[in-house]
mmCIF file of C-alpha atoms (C1' of nucleotides) in Angstrom:
data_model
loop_
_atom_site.group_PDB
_atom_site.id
_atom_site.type_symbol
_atom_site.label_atom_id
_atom_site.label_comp_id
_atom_site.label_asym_id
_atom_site.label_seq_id
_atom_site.Cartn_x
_atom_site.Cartn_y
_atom_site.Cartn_z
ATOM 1 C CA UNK A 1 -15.934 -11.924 7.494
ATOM 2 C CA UNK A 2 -15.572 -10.500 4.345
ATOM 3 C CA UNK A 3 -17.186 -7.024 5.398
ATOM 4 C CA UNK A 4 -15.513 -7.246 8.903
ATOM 5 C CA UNK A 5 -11.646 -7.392 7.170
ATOM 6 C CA UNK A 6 -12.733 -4.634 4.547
ATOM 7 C CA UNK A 7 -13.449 -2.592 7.632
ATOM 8 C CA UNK A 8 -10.500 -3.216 9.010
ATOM 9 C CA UNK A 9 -8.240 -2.481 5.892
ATOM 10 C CA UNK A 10 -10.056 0.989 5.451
ATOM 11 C CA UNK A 11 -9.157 1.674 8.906
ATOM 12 C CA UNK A 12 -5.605 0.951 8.166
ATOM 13 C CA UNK A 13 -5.281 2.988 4.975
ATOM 14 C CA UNK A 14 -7.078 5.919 6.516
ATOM 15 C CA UNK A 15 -4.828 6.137 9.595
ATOM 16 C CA UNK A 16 -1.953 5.713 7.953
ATOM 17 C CA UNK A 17 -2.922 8.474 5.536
ATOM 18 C CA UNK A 18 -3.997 11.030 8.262
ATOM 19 C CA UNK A 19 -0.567 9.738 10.453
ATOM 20 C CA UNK A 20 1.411 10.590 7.387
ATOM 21 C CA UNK A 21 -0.625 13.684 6.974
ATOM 22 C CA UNK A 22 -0.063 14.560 10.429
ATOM 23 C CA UNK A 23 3.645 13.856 10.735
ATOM 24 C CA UNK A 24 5.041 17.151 9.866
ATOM 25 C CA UNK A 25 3.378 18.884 12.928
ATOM 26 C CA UNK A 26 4.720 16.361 15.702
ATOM 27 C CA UNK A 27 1.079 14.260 15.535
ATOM 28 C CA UNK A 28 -0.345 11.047 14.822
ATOM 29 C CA UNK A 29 -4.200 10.840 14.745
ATOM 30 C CA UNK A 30 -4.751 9.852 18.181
ATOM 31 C CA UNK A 31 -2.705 12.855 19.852
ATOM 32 C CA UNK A 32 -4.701 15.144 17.182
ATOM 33 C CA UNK A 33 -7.994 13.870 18.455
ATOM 34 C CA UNK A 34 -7.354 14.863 21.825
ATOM 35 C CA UNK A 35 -5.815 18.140 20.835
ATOM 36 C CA UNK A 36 -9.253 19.060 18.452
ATOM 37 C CA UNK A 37 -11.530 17.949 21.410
ATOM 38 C CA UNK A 38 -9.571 20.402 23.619
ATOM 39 C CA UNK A 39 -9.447 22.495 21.262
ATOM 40 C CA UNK A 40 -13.485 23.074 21.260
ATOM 41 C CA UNK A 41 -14.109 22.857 25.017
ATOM 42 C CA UNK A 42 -14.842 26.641 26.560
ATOM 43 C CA UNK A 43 -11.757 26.853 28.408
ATOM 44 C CA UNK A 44 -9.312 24.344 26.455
ATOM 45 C CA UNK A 45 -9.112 21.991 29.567
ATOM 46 C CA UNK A 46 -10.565 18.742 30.317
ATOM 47 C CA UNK A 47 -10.035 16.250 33.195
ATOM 48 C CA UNK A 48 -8.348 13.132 31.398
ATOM 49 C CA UNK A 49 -11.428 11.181 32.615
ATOM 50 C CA UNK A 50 -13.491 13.145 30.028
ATOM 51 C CA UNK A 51 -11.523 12.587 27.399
ATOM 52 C CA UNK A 52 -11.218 9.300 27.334
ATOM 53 C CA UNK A 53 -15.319 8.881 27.899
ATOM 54 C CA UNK A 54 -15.845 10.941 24.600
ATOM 55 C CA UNK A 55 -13.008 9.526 22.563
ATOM 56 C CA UNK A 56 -13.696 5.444 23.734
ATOM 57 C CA UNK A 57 -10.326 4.951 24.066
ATOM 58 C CA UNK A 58 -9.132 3.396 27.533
ATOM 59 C CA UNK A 59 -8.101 5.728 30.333
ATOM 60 C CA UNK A 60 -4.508 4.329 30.555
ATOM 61 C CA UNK A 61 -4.378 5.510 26.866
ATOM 62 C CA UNK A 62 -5.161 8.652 27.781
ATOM 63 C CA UNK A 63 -2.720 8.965 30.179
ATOM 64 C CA UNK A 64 -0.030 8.121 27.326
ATOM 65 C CA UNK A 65 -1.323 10.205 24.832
ATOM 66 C CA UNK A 66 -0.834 13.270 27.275
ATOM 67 C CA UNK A 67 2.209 12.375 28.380
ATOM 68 C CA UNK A 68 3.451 12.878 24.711
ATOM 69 C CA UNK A 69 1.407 15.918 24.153
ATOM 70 C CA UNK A 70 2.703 17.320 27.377
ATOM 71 C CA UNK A 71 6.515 16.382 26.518
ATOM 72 C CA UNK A 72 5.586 18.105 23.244
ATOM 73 C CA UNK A 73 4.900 21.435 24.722
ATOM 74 C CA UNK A 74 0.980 21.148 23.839
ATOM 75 C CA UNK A 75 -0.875 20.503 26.952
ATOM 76 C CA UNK A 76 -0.029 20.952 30.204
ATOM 77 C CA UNK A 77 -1.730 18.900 33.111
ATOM 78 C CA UNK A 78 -3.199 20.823 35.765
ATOM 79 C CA UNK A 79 -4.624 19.855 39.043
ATOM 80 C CA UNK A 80 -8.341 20.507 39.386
ATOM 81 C CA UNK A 81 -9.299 22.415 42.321
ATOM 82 C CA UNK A 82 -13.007 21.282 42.921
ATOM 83 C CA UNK A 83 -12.013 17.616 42.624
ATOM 84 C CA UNK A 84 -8.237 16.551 43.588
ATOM 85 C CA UNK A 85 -8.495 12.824 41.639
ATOM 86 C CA UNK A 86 -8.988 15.125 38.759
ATOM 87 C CA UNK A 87 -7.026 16.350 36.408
ATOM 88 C CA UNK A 88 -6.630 18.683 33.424
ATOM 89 C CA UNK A 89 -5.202 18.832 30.472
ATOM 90 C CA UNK A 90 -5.330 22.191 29.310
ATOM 91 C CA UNK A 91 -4.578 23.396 25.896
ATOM 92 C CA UNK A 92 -0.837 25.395 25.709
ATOM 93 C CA UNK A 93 -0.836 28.299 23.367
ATOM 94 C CA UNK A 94 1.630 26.421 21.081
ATOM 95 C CA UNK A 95 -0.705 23.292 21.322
ATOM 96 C CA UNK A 96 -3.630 25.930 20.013
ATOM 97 C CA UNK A 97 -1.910 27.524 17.338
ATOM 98 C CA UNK A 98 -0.693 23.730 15.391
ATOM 99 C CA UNK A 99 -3.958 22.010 16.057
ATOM 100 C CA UNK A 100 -4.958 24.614 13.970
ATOM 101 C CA UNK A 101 -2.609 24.149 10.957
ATOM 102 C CA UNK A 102 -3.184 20.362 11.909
ATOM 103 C CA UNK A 103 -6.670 20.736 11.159
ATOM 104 C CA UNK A 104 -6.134 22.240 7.819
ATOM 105 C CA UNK A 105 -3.126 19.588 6.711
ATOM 106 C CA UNK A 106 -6.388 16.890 7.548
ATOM 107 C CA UNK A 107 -9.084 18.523 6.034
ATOM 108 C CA UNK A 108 -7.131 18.812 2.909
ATOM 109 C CA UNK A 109 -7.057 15.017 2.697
ATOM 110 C CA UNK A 110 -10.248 14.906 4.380
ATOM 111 C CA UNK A 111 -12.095 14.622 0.750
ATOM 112 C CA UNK A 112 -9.527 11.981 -1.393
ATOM 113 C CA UNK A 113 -9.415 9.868 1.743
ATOM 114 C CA UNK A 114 -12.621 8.123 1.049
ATOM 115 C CA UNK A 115 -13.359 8.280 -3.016
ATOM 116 C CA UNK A 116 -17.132 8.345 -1.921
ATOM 117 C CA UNK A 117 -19.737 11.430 -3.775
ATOM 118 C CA UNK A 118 -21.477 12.943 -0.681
ATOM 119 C CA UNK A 119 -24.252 11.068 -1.068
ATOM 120 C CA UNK A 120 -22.213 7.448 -0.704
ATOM 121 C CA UNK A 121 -20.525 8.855 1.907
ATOM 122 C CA UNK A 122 -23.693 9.334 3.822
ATOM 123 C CA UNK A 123 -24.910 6.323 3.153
ATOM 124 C CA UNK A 124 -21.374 4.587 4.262
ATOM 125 C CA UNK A 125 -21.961 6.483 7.492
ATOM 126 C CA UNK A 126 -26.011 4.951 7.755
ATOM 127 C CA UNK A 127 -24.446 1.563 7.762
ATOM 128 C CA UNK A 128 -21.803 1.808 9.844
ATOM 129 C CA UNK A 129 -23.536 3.214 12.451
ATOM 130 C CA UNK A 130 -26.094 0.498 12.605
ATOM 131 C CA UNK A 131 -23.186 -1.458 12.835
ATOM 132 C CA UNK A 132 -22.028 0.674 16.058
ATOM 133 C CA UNK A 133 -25.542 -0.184 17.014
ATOM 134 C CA UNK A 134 -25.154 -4.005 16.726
ATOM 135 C CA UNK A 135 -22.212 -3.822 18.822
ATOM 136 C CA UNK A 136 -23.737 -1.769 21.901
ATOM 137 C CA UNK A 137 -22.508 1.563 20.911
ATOM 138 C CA UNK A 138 -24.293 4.585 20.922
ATOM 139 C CA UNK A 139 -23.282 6.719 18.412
ATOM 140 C CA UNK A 140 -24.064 10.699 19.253
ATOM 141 C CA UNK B 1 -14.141 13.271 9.184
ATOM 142 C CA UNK B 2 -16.965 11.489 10.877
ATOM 143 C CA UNK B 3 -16.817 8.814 8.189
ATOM 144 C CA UNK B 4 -13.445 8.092 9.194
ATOM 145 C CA UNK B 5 -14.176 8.412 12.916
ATOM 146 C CA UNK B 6 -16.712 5.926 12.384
ATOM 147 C CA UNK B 7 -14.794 3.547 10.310
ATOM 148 C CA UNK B 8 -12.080 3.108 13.218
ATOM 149 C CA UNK B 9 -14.598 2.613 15.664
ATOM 150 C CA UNK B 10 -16.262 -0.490 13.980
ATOM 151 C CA UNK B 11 -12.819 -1.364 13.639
ATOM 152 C CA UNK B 12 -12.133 -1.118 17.075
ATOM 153 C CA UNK B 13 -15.566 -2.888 18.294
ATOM 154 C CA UNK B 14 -15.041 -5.861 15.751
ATOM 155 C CA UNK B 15 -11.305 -6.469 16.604
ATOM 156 C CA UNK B 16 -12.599 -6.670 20.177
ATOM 157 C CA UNK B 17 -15.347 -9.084 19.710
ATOM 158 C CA UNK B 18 -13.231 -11.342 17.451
ATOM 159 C CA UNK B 19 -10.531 -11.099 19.932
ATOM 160 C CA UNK B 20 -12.665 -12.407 23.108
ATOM 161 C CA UNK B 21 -13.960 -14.691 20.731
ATOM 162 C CA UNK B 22 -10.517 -16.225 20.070
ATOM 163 C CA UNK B 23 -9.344 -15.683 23.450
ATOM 164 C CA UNK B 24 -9.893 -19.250 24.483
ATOM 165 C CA UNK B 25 -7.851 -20.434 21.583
ATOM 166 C CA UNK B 26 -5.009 -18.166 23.101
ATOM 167 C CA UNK B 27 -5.085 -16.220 19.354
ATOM 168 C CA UNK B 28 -6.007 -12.919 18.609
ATOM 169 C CA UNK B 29 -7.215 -12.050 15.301
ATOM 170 C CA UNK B 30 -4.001 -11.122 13.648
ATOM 171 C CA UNK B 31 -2.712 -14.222 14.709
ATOM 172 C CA UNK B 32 -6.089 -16.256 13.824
ATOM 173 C CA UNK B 33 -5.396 -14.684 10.202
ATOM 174 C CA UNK B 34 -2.273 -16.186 9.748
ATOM 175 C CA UNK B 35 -3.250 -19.507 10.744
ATOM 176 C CA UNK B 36 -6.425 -19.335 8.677
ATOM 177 C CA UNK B 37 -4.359 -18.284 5.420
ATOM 178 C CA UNK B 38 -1.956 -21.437 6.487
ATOM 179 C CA UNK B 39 -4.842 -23.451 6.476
ATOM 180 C CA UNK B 40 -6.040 -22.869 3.544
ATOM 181 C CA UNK B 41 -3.043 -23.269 1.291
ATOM 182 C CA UNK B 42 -1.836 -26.889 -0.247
ATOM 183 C CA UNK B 43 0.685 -27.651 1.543
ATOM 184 C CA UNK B 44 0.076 -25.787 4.912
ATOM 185 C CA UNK B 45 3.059 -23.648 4.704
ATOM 186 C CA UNK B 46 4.163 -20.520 2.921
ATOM 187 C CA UNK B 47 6.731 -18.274 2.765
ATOM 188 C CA UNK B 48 6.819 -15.232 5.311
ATOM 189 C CA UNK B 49 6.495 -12.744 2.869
ATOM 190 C CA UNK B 50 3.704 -14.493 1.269
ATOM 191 C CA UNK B 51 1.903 -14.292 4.344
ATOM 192 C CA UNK B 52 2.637 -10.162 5.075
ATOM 193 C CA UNK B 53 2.035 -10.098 1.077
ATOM 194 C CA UNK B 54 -1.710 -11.265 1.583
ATOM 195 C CA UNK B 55 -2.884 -9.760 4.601
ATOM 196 C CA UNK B 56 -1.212 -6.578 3.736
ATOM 197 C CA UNK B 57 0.964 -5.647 7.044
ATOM 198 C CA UNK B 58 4.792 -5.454 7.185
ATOM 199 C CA UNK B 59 7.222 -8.037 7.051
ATOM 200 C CA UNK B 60 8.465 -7.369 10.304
ATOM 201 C CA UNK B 61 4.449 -8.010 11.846
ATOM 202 C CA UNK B 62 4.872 -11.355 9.959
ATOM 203 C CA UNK B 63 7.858 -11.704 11.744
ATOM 204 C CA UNK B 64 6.351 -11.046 15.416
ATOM 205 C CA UNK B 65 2.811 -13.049 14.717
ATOM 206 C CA UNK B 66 5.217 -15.826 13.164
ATOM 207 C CA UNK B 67 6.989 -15.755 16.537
ATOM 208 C CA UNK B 68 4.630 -15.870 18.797
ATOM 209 C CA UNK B 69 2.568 -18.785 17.116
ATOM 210 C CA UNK B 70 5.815 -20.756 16.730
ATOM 211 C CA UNK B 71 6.106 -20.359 20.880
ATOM 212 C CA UNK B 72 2.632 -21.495 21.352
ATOM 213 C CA UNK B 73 3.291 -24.994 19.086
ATOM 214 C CA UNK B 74 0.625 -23.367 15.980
ATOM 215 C CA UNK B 75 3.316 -23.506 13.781
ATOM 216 C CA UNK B 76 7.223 -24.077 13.329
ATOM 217 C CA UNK B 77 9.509 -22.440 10.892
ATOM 218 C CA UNK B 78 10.827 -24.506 8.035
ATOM 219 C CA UNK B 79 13.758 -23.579 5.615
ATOM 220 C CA UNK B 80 13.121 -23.242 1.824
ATOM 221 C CA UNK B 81 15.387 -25.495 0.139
ATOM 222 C CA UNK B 82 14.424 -23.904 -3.328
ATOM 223 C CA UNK B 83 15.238 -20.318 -2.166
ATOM 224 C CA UNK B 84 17.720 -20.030 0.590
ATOM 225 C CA UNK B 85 16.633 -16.486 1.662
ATOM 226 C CA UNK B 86 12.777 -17.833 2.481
ATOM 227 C CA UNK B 87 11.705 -19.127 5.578
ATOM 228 C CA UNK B 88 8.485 -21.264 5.507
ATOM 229 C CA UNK B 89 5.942 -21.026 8.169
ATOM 230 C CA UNK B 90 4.473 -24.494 8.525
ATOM 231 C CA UNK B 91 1.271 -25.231 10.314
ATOM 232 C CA UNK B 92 1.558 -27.964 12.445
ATOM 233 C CA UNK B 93 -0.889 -30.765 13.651
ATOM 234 C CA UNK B 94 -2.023 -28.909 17.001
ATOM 235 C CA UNK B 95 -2.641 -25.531 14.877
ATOM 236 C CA UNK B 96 -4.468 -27.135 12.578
ATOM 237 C CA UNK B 97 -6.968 -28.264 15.364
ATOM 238 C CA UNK B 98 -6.721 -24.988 16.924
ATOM 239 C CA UNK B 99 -7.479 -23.241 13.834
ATOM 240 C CA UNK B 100 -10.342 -25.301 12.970
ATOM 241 C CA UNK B 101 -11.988 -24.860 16.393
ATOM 242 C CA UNK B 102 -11.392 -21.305 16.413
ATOM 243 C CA UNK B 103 -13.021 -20.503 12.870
ATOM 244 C CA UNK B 104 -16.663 -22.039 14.360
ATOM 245 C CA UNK B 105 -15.991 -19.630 17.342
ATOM 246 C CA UNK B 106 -15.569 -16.986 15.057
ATOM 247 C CA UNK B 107 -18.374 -18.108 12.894
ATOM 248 C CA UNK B 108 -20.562 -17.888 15.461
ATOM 249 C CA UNK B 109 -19.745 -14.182 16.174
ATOM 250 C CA UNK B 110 -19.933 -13.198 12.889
ATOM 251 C CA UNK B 111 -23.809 -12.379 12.249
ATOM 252 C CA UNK B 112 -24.040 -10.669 15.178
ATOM 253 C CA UNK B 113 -20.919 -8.806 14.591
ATOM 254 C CA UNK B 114 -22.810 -6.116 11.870
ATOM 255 C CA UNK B 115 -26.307 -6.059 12.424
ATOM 256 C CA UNK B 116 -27.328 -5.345 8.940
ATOM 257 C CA UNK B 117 -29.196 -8.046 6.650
ATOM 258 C CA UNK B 118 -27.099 -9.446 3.892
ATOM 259 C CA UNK B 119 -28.062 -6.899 1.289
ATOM 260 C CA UNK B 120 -27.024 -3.834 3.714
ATOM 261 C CA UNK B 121 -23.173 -6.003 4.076
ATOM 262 C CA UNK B 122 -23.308 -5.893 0.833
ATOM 263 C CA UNK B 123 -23.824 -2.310 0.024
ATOM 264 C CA UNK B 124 -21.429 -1.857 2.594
ATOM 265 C CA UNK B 125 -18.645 -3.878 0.964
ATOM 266 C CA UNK B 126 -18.893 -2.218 -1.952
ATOM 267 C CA UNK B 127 -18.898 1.401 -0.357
ATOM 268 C CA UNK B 128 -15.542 0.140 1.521
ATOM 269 C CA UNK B 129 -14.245 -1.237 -1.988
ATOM 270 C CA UNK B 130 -14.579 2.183 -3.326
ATOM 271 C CA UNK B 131 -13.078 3.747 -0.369
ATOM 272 C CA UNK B 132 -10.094 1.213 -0.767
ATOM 273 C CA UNK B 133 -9.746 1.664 -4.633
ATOM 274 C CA UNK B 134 -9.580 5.420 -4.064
ATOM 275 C CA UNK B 135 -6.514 4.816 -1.750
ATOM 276 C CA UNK B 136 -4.584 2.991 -3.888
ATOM 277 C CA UNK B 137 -5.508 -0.500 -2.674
ATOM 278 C CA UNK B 138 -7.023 -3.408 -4.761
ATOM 279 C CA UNK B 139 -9.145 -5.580 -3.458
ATOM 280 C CA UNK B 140 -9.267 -9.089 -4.467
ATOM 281 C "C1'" DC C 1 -19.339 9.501 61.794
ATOM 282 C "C1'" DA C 2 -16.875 5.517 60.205
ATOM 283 C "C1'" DT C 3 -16.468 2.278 56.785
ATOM 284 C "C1'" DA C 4 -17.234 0.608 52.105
ATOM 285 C "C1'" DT C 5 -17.702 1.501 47.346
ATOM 286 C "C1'" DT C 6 -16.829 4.165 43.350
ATOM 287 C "C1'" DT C 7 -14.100 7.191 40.519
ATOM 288 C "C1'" DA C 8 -9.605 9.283 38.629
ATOM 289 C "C1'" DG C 9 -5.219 8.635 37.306
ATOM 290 C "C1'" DT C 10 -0.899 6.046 36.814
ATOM 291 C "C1'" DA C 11 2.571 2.080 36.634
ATOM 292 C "C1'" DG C 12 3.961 -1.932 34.324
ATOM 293 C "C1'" DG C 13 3.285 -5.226 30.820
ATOM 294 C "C1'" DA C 14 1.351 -7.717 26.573
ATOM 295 C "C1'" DC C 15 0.408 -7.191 21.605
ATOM 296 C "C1'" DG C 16 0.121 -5.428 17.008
ATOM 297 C "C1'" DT C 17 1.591 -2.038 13.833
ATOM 298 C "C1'" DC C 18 5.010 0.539 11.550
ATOM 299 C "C1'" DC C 19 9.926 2.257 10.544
ATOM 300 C "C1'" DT C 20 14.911 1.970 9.843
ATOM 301 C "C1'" DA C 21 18.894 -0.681 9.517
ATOM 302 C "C1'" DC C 22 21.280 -4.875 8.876
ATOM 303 C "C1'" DT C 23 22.595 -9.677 6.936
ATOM 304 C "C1'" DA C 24 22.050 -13.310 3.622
ATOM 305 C "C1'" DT C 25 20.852 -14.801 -0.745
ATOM 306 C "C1'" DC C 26 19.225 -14.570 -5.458
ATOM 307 C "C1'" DG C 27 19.368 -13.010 -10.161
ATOM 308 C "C1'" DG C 28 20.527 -10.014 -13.786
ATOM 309 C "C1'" DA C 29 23.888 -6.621 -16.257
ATOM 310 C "C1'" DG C 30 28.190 -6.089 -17.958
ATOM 311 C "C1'" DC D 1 32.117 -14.638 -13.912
ATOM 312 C "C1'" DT D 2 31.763 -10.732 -11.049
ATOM 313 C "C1'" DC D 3 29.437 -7.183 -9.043
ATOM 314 C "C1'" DC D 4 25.163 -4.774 -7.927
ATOM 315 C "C1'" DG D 5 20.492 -4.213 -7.090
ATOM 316 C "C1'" DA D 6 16.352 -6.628 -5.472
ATOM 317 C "C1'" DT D 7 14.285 -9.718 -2.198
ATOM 318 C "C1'" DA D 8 13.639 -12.281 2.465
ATOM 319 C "C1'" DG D 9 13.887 -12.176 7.088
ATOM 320 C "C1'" DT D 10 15.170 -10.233 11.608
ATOM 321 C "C1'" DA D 11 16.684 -6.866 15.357
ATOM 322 C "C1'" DG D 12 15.610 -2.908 17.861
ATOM 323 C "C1'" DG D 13 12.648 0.829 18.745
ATOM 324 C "C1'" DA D 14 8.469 4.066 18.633
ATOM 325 C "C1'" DC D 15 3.435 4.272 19.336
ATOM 326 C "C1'" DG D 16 -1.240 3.128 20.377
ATOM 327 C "C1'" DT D 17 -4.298 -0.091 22.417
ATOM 328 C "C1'" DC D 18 -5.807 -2.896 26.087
ATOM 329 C "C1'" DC D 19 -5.463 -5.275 30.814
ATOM 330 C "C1'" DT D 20 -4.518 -5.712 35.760
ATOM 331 C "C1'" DA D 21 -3.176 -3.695 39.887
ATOM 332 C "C1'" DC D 22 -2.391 0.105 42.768
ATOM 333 C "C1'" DT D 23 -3.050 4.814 45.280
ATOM 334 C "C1'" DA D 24 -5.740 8.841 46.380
ATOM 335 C "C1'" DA D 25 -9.883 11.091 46.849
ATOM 336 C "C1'" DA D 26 -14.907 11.561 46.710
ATOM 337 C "C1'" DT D 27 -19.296 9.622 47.766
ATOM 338 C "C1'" DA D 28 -22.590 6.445 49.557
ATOM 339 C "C1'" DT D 29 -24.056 3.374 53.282
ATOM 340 C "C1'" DG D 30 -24.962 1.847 57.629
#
DNA sequence: CATATTTAGTAGGACGTCCTACTATCGGAG
DNA sequence: CTCCGATAGTAGGACGTCCTACTAAATATG
């Protein structure tokens, strides 16, 4: 229990530092997430389906987190042609250029966020993905 | 980056196994917290901001898990007589039950939860103490 | 080929978290 | 003793998460 809340208050600190992080550019983690994952697809578009699969998250929260993005000016949703349940959400040139200073605000913080040498940091990663394990996930 | 990722995921996979494990109670595990921390203090009552004090969220989720476990009969707010500004949250006889019930649910889960033998939760507390320390926090 | 099942996305709602703003009360500084 | 800052709690709102239920479209089945 004791590992299980320390978890959980790591989680907390870290979001909250990469929200705060984040705040200047419009984002929160979540809407950054989908914007980086975007961001590295060939054409800057995935169906919504897609991007809920590869970041876990629910598919109605997907559906929020582009309606922000898209009231935001940084995605647009397009229809897809070869499948009409689909839909994209494709990357706007705006949405491009701040993911990109996004990516640098995060990576600055990237480092103090955890306090851990390289090596501790690896092993913090060993265990916690046996813990994914545990739990039925299948960590890539 | 993938440290973090992976931090909020076990987040995410524990809160939803301790949350279908307390489902039956009709708690979830913020709200299991509070009655836990109730339960284990003399007089079964403390002060709200006591309660957002120790489990480290904001007054105003004190005020909305207070609330809601007030509506379901877990507890009942009580007025400080020492301190007119305080408002105790008291746990009452039927949240007591509850809360004892729900800890061997939660017990049970627990093992399972991690998957790593007690030496590995161990090395894994410690990693998350560090990454706590380093963001200002101070763990018990 | 027609029907049944699966998949994609959204609507509406419950919860938990935080923030800001406000009221009431306490306690200390003059 | 009065006023002023700190503390306690709440109201209202933004966000992210999940769930259930629904529609539309693709795919599988008979």
């Amino acid at each position: 229990m004791r590992l299980a809340t320390s978890v959980m208050r790591v989680q907390q600190l870290m979001i909250s530092a990469l929200d705060a992080a984040l705040k200047p550019f419009g984002l929160t983690f979540s809407r950054y997430e989908v914007l980086v994952l975007l961001h590295f697809s060939k054409s800057g578009s995935l169906p919504l389906s897609k991007i809920g699969e590869r970041l876990m998250v629910h598919p109605t929260s997907v559906t929020s987190a582009i309606d922000r993005l898209e009231a935001q000016g940084f995605v647009e949703r397009v229809p897809d042609k070869d499948d009409r349940r689909r839909t994209l959400a494709r990357l706007t040139t705006q949405g491009r250029a701040t993911v990109k200073k996004a990516t640098d605000a995060v990576s600055d913080i990237d480092f103090a966020i955890t306090g851990l040498t390289d090596r501790q940091q690896d092993d913090a990663y060993q265990l916690l993905r046996r813990m994914r394990r545990a739990s039925g996930d299948f960590p890539q």
